[in-house]
Coordinates of C-alpha atoms and ligand atoms in Angstrom, one line a residue:
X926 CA 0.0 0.0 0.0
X927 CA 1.6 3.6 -1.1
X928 CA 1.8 5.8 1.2
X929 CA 0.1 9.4 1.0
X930 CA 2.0 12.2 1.1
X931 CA -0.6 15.6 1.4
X932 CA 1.4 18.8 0.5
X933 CA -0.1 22.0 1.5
X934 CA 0.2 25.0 -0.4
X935 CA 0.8 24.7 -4.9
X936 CA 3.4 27.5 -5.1
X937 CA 6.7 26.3 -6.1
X938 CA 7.6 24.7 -2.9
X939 CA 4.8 22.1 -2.9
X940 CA 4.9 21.6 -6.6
X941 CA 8.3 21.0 -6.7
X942 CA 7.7 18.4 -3.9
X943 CA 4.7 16.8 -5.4
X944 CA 7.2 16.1 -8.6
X945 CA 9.5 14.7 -6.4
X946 CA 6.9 12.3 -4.7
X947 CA 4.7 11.8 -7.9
X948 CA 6.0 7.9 -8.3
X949 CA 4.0 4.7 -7.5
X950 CA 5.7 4.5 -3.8
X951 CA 3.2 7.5 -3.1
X952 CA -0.1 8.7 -3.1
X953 CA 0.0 12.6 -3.5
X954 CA -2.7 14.7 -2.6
X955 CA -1.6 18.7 -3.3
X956 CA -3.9 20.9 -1.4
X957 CA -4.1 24.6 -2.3
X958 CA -6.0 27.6 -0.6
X959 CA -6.8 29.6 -3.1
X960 CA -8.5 28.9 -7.2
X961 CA -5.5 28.4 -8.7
X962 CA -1.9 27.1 -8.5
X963 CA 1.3 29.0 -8.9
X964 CA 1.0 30.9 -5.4
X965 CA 3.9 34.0 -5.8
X966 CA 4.6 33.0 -9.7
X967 CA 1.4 33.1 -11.5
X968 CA 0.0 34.4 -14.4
X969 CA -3.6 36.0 -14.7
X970 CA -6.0 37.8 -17.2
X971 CA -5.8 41.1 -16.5
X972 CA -8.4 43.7 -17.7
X973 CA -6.7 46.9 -17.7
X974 CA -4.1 45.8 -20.3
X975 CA -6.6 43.3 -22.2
X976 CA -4.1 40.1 -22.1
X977 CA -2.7 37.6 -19.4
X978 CA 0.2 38.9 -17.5
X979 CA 2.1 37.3 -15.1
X980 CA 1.7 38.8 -11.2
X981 CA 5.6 39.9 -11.4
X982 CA 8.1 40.0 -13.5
X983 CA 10.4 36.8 -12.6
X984 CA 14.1 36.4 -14.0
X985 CA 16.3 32.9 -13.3
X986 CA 19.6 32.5 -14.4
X987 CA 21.1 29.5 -16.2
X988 CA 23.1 28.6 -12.8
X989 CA 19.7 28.0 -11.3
X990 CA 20.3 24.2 -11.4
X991 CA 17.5 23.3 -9.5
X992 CA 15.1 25.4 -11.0
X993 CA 16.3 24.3 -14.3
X994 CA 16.2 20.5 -13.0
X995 CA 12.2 20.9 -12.2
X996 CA 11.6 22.5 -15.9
X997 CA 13.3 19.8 -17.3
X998 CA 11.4 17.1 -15.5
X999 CA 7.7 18.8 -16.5
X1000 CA 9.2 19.1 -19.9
X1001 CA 9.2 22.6 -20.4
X1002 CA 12.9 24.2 -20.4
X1003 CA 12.7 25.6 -23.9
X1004 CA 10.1 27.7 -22.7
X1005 CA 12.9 29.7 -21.1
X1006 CA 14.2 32.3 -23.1
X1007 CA 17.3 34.2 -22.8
X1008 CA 20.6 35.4 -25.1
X1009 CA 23.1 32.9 -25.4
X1010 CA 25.9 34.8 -23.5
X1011 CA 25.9 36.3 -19.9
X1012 CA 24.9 39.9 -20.9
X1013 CA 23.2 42.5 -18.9
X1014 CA 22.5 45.7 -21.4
X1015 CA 22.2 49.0 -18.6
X1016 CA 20.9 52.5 -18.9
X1017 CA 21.6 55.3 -16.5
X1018 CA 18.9 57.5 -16.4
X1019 CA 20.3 60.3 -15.3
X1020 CA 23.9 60.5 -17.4
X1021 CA 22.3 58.8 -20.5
X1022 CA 25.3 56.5 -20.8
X1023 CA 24.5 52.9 -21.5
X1024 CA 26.6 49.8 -21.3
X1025 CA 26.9 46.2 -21.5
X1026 CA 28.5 43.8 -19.1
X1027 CA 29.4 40.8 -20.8
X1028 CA 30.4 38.0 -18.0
X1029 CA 32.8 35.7 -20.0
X1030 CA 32.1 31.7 -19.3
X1031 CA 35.3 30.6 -17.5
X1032 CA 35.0 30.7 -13.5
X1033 CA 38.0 33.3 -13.5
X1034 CA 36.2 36.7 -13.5
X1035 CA 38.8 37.5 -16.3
X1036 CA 36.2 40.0 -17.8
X1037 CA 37.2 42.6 -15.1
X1038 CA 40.4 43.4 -16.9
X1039 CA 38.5 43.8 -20.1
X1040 CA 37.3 47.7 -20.1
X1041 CA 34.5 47.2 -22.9
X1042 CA 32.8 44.3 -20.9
X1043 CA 33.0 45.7 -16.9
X1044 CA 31.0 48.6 -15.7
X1045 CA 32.1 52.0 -17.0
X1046 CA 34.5 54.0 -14.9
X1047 CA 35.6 51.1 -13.1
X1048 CA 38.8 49.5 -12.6
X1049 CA 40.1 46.1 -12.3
X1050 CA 41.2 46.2 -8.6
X1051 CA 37.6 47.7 -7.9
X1052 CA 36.9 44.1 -8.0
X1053 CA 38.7 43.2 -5.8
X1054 CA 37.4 45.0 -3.2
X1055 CA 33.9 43.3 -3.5
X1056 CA 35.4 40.0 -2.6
X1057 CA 34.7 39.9 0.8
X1058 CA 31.3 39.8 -0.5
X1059 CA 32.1 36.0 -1.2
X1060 CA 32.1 34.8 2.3
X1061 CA 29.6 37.2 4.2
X1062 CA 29.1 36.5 7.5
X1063 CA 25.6 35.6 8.9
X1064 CA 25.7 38.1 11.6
X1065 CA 26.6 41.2 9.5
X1066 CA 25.4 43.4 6.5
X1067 CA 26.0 43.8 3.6
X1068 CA 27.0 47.7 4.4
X1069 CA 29.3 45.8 7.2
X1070 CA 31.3 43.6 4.8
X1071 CA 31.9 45.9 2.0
X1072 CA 31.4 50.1 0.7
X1073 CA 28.2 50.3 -0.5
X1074 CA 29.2 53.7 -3.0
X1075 CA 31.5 54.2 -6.1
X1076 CA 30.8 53.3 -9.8
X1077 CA 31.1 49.3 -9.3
X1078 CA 28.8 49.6 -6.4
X1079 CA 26.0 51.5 -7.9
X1080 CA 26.5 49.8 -11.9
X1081 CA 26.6 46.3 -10.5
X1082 CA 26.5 44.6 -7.1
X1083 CA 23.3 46.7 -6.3
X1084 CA 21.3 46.2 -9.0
X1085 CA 22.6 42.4 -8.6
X1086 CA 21.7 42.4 -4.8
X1087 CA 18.5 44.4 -5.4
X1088 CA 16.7 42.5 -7.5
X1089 CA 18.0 39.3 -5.5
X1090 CA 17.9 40.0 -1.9
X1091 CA 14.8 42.2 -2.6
X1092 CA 16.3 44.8 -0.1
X1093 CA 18.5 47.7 0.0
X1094 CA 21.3 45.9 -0.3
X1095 CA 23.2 47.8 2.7
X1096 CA 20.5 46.7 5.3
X1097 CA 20.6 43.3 3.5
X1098 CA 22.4 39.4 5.2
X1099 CA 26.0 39.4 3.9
X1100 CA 25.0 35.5 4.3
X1101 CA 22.7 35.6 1.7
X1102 CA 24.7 38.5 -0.4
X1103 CA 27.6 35.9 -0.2
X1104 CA 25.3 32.9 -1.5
X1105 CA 24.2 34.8 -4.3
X1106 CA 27.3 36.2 -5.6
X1107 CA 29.0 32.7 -5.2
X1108 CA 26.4 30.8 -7.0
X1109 CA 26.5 33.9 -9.9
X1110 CA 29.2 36.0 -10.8
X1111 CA 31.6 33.8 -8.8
X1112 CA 30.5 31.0 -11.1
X1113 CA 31.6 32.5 -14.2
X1114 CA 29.4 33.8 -17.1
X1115 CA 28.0 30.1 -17.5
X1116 CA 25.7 30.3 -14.2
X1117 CA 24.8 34.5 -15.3
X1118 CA 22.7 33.9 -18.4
X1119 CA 19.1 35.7 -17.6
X1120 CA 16.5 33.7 -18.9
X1121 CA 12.9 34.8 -18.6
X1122 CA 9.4 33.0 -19.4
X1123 CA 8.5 34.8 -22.3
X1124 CA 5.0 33.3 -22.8
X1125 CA 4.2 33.3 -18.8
X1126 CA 4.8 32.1 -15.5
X1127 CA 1.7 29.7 -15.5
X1128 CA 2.4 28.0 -19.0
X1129 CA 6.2 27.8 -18.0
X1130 CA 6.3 26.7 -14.8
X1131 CA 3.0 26.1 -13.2
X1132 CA 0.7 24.2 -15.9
X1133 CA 3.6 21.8 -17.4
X1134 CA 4.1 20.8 -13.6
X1135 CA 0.4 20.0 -13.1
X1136 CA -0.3 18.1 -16.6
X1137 CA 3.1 16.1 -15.1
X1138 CA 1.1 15.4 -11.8
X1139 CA -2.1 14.6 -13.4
X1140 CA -0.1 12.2 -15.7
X1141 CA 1.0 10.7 -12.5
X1142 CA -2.2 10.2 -11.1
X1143 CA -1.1 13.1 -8.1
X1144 CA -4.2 15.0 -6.9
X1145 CA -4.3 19.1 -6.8
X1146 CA -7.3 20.1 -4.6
X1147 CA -7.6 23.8 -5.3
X1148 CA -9.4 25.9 -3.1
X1149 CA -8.6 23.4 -0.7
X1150 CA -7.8 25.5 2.7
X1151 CA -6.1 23.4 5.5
X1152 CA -7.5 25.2 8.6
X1153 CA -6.2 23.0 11.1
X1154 CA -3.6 20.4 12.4
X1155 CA -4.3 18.0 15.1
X1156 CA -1.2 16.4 16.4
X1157 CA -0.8 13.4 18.4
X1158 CA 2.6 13.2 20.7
X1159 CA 5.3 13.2 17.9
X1160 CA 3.1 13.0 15.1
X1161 CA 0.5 15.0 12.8
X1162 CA -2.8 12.3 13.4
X1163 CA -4.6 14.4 11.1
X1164 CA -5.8 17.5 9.3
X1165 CA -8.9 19.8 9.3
X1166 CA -9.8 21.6 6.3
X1167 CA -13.0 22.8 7.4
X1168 CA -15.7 21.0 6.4
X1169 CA -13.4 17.9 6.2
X1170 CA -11.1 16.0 8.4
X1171 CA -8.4 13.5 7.6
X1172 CA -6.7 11.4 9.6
X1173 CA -3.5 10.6 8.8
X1174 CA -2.0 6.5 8.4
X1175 CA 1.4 5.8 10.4
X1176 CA 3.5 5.7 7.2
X1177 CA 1.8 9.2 5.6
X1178 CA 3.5 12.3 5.8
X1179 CA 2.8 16.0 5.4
X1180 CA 4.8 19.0 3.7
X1181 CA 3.4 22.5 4.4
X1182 CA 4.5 24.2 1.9
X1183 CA 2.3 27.9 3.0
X1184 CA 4.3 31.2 3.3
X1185 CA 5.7 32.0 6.6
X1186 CA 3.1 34.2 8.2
X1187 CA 0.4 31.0 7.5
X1188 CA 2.9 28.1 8.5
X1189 CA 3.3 29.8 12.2
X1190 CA -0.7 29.6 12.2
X1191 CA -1.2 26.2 12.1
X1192 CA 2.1 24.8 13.8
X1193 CA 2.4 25.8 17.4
X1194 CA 5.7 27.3 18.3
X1195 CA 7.2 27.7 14.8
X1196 CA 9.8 30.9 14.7
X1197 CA 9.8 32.4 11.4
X1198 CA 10.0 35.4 9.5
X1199 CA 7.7 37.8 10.1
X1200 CA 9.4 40.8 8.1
X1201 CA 9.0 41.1 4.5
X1202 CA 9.3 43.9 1.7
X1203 CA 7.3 44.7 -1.4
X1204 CA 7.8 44.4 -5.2
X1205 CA 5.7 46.8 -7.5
X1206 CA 5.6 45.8 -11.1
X1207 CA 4.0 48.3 -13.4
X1208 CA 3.1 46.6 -17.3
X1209 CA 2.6 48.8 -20.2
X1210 CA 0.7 47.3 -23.2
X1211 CA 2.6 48.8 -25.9
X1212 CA 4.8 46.4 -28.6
X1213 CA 8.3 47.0 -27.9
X1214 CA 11.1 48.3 -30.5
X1215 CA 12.9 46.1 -32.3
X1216 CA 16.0 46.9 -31.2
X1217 CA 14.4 46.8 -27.0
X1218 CA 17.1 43.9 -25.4
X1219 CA 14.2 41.1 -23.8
X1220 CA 15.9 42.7 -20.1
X1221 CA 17.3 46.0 -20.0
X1222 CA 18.9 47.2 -16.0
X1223 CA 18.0 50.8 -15.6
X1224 CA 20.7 53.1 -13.0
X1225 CA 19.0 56.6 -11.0
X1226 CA 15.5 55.8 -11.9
X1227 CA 12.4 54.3 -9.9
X1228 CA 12.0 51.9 -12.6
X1229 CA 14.6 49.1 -11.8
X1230 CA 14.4 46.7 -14.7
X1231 CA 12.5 46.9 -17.8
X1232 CA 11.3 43.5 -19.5
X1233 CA 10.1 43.2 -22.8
X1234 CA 7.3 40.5 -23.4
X1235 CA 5.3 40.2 -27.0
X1236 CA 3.1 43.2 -26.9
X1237 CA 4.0 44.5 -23.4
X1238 CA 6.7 46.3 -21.9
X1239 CA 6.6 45.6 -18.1
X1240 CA 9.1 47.0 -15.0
X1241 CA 10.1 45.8 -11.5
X1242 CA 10.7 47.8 -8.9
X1243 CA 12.3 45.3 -6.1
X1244 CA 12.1 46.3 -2.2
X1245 CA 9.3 48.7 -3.8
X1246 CA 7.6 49.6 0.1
X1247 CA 8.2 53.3 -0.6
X1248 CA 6.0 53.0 -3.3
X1249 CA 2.9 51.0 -1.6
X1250 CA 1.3 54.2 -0.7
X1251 CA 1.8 56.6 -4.0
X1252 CA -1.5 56.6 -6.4
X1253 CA -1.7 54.5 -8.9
X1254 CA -1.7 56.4 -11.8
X1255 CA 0.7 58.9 -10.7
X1256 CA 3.4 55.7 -10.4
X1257 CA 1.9 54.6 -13.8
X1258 CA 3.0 57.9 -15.3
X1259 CA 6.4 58.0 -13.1
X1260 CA 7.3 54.6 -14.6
X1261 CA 6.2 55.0 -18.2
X1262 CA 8.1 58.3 -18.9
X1263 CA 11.1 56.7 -17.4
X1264 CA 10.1 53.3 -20.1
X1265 CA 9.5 55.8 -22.9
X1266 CA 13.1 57.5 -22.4
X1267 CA 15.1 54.3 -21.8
X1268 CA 13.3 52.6 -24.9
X1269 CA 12.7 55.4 -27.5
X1270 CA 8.9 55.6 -27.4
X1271 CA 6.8 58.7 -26.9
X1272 CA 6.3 59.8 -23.2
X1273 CA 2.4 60.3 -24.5
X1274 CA -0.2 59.1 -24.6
X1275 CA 0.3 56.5 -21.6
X1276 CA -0.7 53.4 -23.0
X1277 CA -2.9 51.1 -20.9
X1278 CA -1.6 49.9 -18.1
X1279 CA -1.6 48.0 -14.9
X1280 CA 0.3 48.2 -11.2
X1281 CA 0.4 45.5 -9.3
X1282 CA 1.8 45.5 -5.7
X1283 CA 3.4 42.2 -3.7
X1284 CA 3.4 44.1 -0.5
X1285 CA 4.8 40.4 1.1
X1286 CA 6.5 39.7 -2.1
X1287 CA 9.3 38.2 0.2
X1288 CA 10.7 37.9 3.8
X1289 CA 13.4 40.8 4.5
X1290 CA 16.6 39.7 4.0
X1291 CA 18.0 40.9 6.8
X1292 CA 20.5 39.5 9.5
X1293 CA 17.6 39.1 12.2
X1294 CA 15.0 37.7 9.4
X1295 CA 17.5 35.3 8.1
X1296 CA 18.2 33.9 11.8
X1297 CA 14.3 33.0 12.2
X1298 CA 14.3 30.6 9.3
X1299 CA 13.6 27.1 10.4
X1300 CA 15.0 24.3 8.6
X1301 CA 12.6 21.2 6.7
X1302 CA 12.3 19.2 10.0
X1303 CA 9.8 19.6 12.9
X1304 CA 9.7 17.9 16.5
X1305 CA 6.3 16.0 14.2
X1306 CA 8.5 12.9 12.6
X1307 CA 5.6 13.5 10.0
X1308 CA 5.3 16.9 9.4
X1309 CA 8.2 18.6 6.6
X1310 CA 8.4 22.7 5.9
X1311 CA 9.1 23.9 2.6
X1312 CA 9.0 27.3 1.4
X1313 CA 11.5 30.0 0.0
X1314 CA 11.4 31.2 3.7
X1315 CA 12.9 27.8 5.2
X1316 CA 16.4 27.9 5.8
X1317 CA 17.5 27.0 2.4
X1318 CA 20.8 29.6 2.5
X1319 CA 19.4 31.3 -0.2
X1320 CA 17.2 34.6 -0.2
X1321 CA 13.9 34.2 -1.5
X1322 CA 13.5 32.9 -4.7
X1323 CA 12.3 30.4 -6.9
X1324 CA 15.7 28.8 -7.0
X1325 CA 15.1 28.8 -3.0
X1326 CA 11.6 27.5 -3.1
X1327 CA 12.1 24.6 -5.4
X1328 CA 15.2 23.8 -3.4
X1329 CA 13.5 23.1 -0.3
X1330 CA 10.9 21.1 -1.8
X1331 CA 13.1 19.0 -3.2
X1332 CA 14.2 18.7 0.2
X1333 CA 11.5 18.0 1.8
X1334 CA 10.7 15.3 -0.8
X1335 CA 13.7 13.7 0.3
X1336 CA 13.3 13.8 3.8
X1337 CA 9.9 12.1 3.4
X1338 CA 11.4 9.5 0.9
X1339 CA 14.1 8.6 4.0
X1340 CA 11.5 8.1 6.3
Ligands
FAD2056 C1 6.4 40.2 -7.7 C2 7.4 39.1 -7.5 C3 8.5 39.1 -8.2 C4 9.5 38.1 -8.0 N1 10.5 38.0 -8.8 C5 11.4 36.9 -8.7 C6 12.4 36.7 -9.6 O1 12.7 37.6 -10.5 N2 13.2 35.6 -9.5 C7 13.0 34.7 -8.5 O2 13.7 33.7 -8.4 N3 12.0 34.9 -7.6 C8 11.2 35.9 -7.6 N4 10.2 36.1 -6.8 C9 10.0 35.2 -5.6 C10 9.3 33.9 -6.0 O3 8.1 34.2 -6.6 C11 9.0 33.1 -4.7 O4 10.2 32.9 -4.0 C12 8.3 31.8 -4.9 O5 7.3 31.8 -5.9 C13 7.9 31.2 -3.6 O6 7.2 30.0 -3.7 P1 6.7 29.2 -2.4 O7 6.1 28.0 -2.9 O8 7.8 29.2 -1.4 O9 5.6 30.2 -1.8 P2 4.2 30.7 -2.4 O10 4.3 31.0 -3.8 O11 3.7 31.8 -1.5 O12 3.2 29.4 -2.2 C14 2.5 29.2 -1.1 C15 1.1 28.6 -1.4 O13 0.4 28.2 -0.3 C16 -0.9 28.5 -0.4 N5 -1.5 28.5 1.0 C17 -1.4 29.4 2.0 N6 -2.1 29.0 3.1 C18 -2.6 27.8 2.8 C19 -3.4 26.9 3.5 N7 -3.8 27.1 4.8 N8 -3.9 25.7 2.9 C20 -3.5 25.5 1.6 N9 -2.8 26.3 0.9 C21 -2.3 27.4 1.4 C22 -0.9 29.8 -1.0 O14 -2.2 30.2 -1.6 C23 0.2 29.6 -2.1 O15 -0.3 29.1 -3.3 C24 9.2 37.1 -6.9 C25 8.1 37.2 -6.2 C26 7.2 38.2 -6.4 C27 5.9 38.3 -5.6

């Protein structure tokens, strides 16, 4: 007899899990809160701009190996798009000047001694004096480890740490700094290629993994809300979604897989993060130039990154809190004038648009945040955590996420 294996939550973290599990050692049963799957990463019709968008902007890059792993199992890693070299086209706003940083492929950085492909006014030695950056300590910042100013600063590790660590870099885990820059630009060019889901988060990355658990006879109950745990000495006996109990066999196992602020609902005890910051994505329906590179970084703007998808332009403005409170149509406008000067197009009329605001797009990646991550196991022998907020050494993301639902897969297949 299989056992069942329920996974709570269908955002990456569960989804990746339920691949894991989805053999015929085990019966799994995906339960989901909400109508659809996809959790942080999903795509939806929107009205405002007259097509399906995705709820944010997401980029991955080709070192993500276990990102990359998961698309290749649900068969869809050529629906990953990206140019064939490590190359970040930049704009600064305010000087005009654009560039190109073009990370070669070896794993020595050798590109720093090559003026046309490092960031402009920079040196070689400026390098250098990033690399404490490599092994950050968990109980310092970023602002602790290294000078958060100067040309190298400003045209590269922030934008890097931005967008990755989803906070002002200075304020942000030198831990986690460390883990991203070793699994990047430490890695060599090879790891750095951006690669985005040009047709959408959901047909990319969401969809191909449900058709790959349907075909597997796994079960995804959507709107599907666990309410409740009831545990029984060292064990979960069984779980109350409302309406419904179910009790739990000796040899089953559970993976909630819920963001943080839901996880330390239902378990008692649990310590985890309970900071987080915003991202605002604004998307402009409007076909792009010809020329438009599919990711262009923008320097001294509000807009952080511009994206180009067919028939959309769309921006990302990561650890975006300052911008929760400002009307809509006034960021709207803000954004667009910045778009229409980084990507030739006139600054009127606005074409439609749409903001939408993550407010708990991620946890904070602070020092204090990343101490109050708990790892997969609980003091329940049955009962696994998974989530981009677990422990995973990694800052929130959906390299993060997937990781630790692989690892709770594997925790449950060792019991
Ligand atoms: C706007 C935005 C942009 C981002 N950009 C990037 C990027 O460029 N690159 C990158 O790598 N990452 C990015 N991320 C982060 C990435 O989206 C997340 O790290 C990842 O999606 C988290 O997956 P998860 O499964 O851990 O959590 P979630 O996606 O939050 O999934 C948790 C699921 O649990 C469900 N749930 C909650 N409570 C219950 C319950 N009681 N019962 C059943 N189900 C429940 C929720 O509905 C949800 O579906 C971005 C995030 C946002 C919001």
């Amino acid at each position: 007899m299989p056992h069942t294996v329920h996974i709570i939550g269908a955002g990456l973290a569960g989804l990746s899990a339920a691949v894991r599990l989805a053999t015929p050692h085990n019966r799994v049963i995906v339960h989901e809160a909400t109508a659809f799957a996809g959790g942080r990463c999903r795509s939806y019709h929107d009205a405002s701009v007259g097509m399906t968008i995705d709820n944010g902007n997401h980029l991955l890059l080709s070192g993500n190996h276990a990102a990359l792993d998961f698309l290749g199992t649900i068969g869809s890693e050529q629906r990953l798009i990206g140019p064939p070299a490590a190359e970040f086209p930049f704009l600064d706003l305010k000087s005009r000047a654009r560039w190109t940083l073009r990370f070669k492929d070896g794993r020595l950085p050798l590109w720093v001694f090559d003026p046309k492909r490092r960031v402009p006014g920079t040196r070689a030695l400026d390098y250098l004096s990033m690399a404490p950056l490599l092994w950050g300590r968990p109980d310092r910042t970023v602002g602790e480890t290294v000078a958060c100013k100067g040309a190298l600063y400003s045209g590269l590790i922030e934008p890097l740490l931005l967008a990755a660590l989803n906070i002002d870099p200075p304020q942000g885990s030198a831990r986690l700094a460390a883990a991203v820059i070793r699994e990047t630009l430490a890695a060599g060019g090879r790891a750095c290629r951006p690669l985005i889901a040009r047709d959408g988060l959901a047909p990319t990355l969401i969809e191909p993994a449900l058709n790959y658990l349907a075909s597997r006879a796994a079960l995804v109950r959507l709107e599907h809300q666990l309410r409740g745990i009831r545990f029984e000495s060292k064990r979960v006996a069984a779980l109350d979604f409302g309406g419904e109990i179910v009790a739990l066999g000796d040899a089953d196992a559970v993976i909630l897989a819920v963001p943080p602020y839901a996880a330390a609902s239902l378990v008692p005890g649990l310590t985890v993060p309970n900071e987080f910051r915003a991202i605002v994505n604004a998307h402009f329906r409007i076909d792009a130039p010809a020329e438009q590179p599919p990711i262009l970084g923008i320097v001294n703007g509000t807009t952080q990154w511009i994206f180009a998808f067919p028939g959309r332009l769309s921006v990302t403005v990561s650890a975006g809190d300052a911008l929760l409170d400002t009307q809509r149509e006034q960021l709207a406008r803000t954004i667009w004038v910045e778009v229409a000067q980084a990507s030739a197009l006139p600054a009127e009329p606005l074409p439609p648009w749409q903001i939408v605001r993550e407010r708990r797009a991620t946890f904070a990646a602070t020092v204090a945040q990343d101490q109050r991550r708990p790892g997969a196991r609980t003091t329940w022998r049955n009962l696994l955590l998974a989530g981009d907020w677990t422990n995973t050494g990694l800052p929130a993301t959906i390299e993060g996420a997937i990781r630790s639902g692989n690892r709770a897969a594997k925790l449950v297949s060792e019991q």
